[in-house]
Amino acid sequence: MSLQRGCFVDRAVPFPVGIGSPAAAEHVGGGNGVASGVDRAYGAAMGDAGTRLVERFNDAWHRGDLTTVAACLAEDVLYSPSAWDGPARTLRGRDAVCRAFADQLGNGPTLGAVRAAGDRVLCEWSWPQAEDGTVLRGVDLYLVRDGLIAAKDVFSKITTDG
């Protein structure tokens, strides 16, 4: 895995930049620049399954159900949190990730829409406005493999109203 153009990229199956672009169609359609109906249907089915998986993960997170959260994760999952005060440390493996998640479950941010493109799923979120008027907003970018979350990469920023 590597970071490329702001997206987590699996070297074997790159995430095309610009869904619907000729490069994306070439990736999905096998090189002719046009995605076939079968390829589009497969991508949609993968996206639907990924969306349902992340929604199940999010629901379990908010209920504080670490057992279900863990069941959504691949054994070799990678978790890259936001960097608050220095470089973020990427965690590897279900056990290490679940240990990190254990203190975070329960109340959380307000979740936005969950969207998918193939094996990538994106979930928007935001915390309520803080006393100083700032709002922490972000997205979680997931890689889904074999029906499980193989990577969760968190991107965030602090904004002000106006």
CSV table of C-alpha atoms in Angstrom, one decimal:
chain,number,residue,atom,x,y,z
A,1,MET,CA,0.0,0.0,0.0
A,2,SER,CA,1.1,3.5,-0.7
A,3,LEU,CA,-0.3,7.0,-0.5
A,4,GLN,CA,-1.0,8.5,-4.0
A,5,ARG,CA,-2.9,11.7,-4.8
A,6,GLY,CA,-4.5,11.7,-1.3
A,7,CYS,CA,-5.9,8.1,-1.6
A,8,PHE,CA,-4.8,4.9,-0.1
A,9,VAL,CA,-3.7,2.8,-3.0
A,10,ASP,CA,-3.2,-0.9,-3.3
A,11,ARG,CA,-0.4,-1.4,-5.8
A,12,ALA,CA,-2.1,-4.4,-7.4
A,13,VAL,CA,-5.4,-2.6,-7.9
A,14,PRO,CA,-5.0,1.2,-8.0
A,15,PHE,CA,-7.9,3.5,-7.2
A,16,PRO,CA,-8.5,5.6,-10.3
A,17,VAL,CA,-8.6,9.3,-9.8
A,18,GLY,CA,-11.7,10.8,-11.3
A,19,ILE,CA,-14.4,8.2,-11.3
A,20,GLY,CA,-16.0,8.3,-14.8
A,21,SER,CA,-12.7,9.5,-16.4
A,22,PRO,CA,-11.1,7.6,-19.3
A,23,ALA,CA,-8.5,6.4,-16.9
A,24,ALA,CA,-11.1,5.0,-14.6
A,25,ALA,CA,-13.0,3.4,-17.4
A,26,GLU,CA,-9.7,1.9,-18.6
A,27,HIS,CA,-9.0,0.5,-15.1
A,28,VAL,CA,-12.5,-1.0,-14.8
A,29,GLY,CA,-12.9,-2.0,-18.4
A,30,GLY,CA,-9.6,-3.8,-19.0
A,31,GLY,CA,-7.8,-1.2,-21.1
A,32,ASN,CA,-10.1,-0.1,-23.9
A,33,GLY,CA,-11.1,3.1,-22.2
A,34,VAL,CA,-14.7,2.1,-21.9
A,35,ALA,CA,-16.1,0.2,-18.9
A,36,SER,CA,-18.5,-2.7,-20.0
A,37,GLY,CA,-21.9,-3.1,-18.5
A,38,VAL,CA,-20.6,-6.2,-16.6
A,39,ASP,CA,-17.7,-4.2,-15.2
A,40,ARG,CA,-20.0,-1.4,-14.1
A,41,ALA,CA,-22.5,-3.9,-12.5
A,42,TYR,CA,-19.6,-5.6,-10.7
A,43,GLY,CA,-18.3,-2.2,-9.4
A,44,ALA,CA,-21.8,-1.3,-8.3
A,45,ALA,CA,-22.3,-4.6,-6.5
A,46,MET,CA,-18.9,-4.2,-4.8
A,47,GLY,CA,-19.8,-0.7,-3.8
A,48,ASP,CA,-23.2,-1.7,-2.4
A,49,ALA,CA,-21.6,-4.5,-0.3
A,50,GLY,CA,-18.9,-2.1,0.9
A,51,THR,CA,-21.4,0.5,1.8
A,52,ARG,CA,-23.4,-2.0,3.9
A,53,LEU,CA,-20.2,-3.2,5.6
A,54,VAL,CA,-19.2,0.3,6.6
A,55,GLU,CA,-22.7,1.1,7.8
A,56,ARG,CA,-22.6,-2.0,9.9
A,57,PHE,CA,-19.2,-1.0,11.3
A,58,ASN,CA,-20.5,2.5,12.0
A,59,ASP,CA,-23.6,1.2,13.8
A,60,ALA,CA,-21.6,-1.1,15.9
A,61,TRP,CA,-19.1,1.7,16.7
A,62,HIS,CA,-21.9,3.9,18.0
A,63,ARG,CA,-23.4,1.1,20.1
A,64,GLY,CA,-20.0,0.4,21.6
A,65,ASP,CA,-20.0,-3.1,20.2
A,66,LEU,CA,-16.3,-4.0,19.8
A,67,THR,CA,-17.1,-7.6,18.9
A,68,THR,CA,-19.0,-6.5,15.8
A,69,VAL,CA,-16.5,-3.8,15.0
A,70,ALA,CA,-13.7,-6.5,15.1
A,71,ALA,CA,-15.8,-8.8,12.9
A,72,CYS,CA,-15.9,-6.1,10.2
A,73,LEU,CA,-12.1,-5.9,10.1
A,74,ALA,CA,-9.6,-8.0,8.1
A,75,GLU,CA,-7.0,-9.8,10.2
A,76,ASP,CA,-4.3,-7.7,8.5
A,77,VAL,CA,-6.2,-4.4,8.6
A,78,LEU,CA,-4.3,-1.1,8.5
A,79,TYR,CA,-5.6,1.9,10.4
A,80,SER,CA,-4.2,5.4,9.8
A,81,PRO,CA,-5.7,8.0,12.1
A,82,SER,CA,-5.6,11.8,11.6
A,83,ALA,CA,-2.4,13.6,12.7
A,84,TRP,CA,-3.2,15.9,15.6
A,85,ASP,CA,0.2,16.9,16.9
A,86,GLY,CA,2.9,15.2,14.7
A,87,PRO,CA,2.9,12.3,12.4
A,88,ALA,CA,0.1,9.8,12.8
A,89,ARG,CA,1.1,6.2,13.6
A,90,THR,CA,-0.4,3.6,11.4
A,91,LEU,CA,-1.6,0.5,13.2
A,92,ARG,CA,-1.5,-3.0,11.7
A,93,GLY,CA,-3.6,-6.0,12.5
A,94,ARG,CA,-7.0,-6.6,13.9
A,95,ASP,CA,-5.8,-6.9,17.5
A,96,ALA,CA,-3.8,-3.7,17.5
A,97,VAL,CA,-6.6,-1.7,15.8
A,98,CYS,CA,-9.2,-3.1,18.2
A,99,ARG,CA,-7.1,-2.1,21.2
A,100,ALA,CA,-6.9,1.5,19.8
A,101,PHE,CA,-10.7,1.5,19.0
A,102,ALA,CA,-11.7,0.2,22.4
A,103,ASP,CA,-11.5,3.6,24.1
A,104,GLN,CA,-13.1,5.4,21.2
A,105,LEU,CA,-16.3,3.4,20.8
A,106,GLY,CA,-19.7,4.8,21.8
A,107,ASN,CA,-20.5,8.5,21.3
A,108,GLY,CA,-18.9,9.9,18.2
A,109,PRO,CA,-19.3,12.4,15.4
A,110,THR,CA,-22.4,12.9,13.3
A,111,LEU,CA,-22.0,10.7,10.3
A,112,GLY,CA,-22.8,11.8,6.8
A,113,ALA,CA,-23.5,9.8,3.7
A,114,VAL,CA,-21.5,6.6,3.0
A,115,ARG,CA,-20.5,6.4,-0.6
A,116,ALA,CA,-18.6,3.7,-2.5
A,117,ALA,CA,-16.8,3.2,-5.8
A,118,GLY,CA,-15.7,-0.4,-6.2
A,119,ASP,CA,-13.6,-1.5,-3.2
A,120,ARG,CA,-13.3,2.1,-1.8
A,121,VAL,CA,-15.9,3.5,0.6
A,122,LEU,CA,-16.0,7.0,2.0
A,123,CYS,CA,-17.9,8.2,5.0
A,124,GLU,CA,-18.1,11.9,5.9
A,125,TRP,CA,-18.4,13.0,9.6
A,126,SER,CA,-18.4,16.1,11.8
A,127,TRP,CA,-18.3,16.8,15.5
A,128,PRO,CA,-20.6,19.4,17.1
A,129,GLN,CA,-19.3,22.9,17.3
A,130,ALA,CA,-16.8,23.4,20.1
A,131,GLU,CA,-17.0,26.3,22.6
A,132,ASP,CA,-14.5,28.3,20.5
A,133,GLY,CA,-16.7,28.1,17.4
A,134,THR,CA,-14.6,25.5,15.6
A,135,VAL,CA,-15.9,22.3,14.0
A,136,LEU,CA,-13.9,19.1,13.4
A,137,ARG,CA,-14.9,17.6,10.1
A,138,GLY,CA,-13.5,14.8,8.1
A,139,VAL,CA,-13.8,11.7,6.0
A,140,ASP,CA,-12.9,8.1,6.6
A,141,LEU,CA,-11.6,6.3,3.5
A,142,TYR,CA,-12.0,2.5,3.7
A,143,LEU,CA,-10.5,-0.2,1.5
A,144,VAL,CA,-12.8,-3.3,1.4
A,145,ARG,CA,-11.3,-6.7,0.5
A,146,ASP,CA,-13.1,-10.1,0.7
A,147,GLY,CA,-16.1,-8.5,2.5
A,148,LEU,CA,-14.0,-7.0,5.3
A,149,ILE,CA,-12.4,-3.6,6.0
A,150,ALA,CA,-8.8,-4.0,5.0
A,151,ALA,CA,-7.8,-0.3,5.6
A,152,LYS,CA,-9.3,2.7,7.4
A,153,ASP,CA,-7.6,6.0,6.6
A,154,VAL,CA,-8.9,9.1,8.5
A,155,PHE,CA,-8.6,12.7,7.1
A,156,SER,CA,-9.8,15.7,9.1
A,157,LYS,CA,-9.6,19.4,9.5
A,158,ILE,CA,-10.8,22.0,11.9
A,159,THR,CA,-13.1,24.7,10.5
A,160,THR,CA,-14.9,27.8,11.7
A,161,ASP,CA,-18.3,29.0,10.7
A,162,GLY,CA,-18.4,31.8,8.2
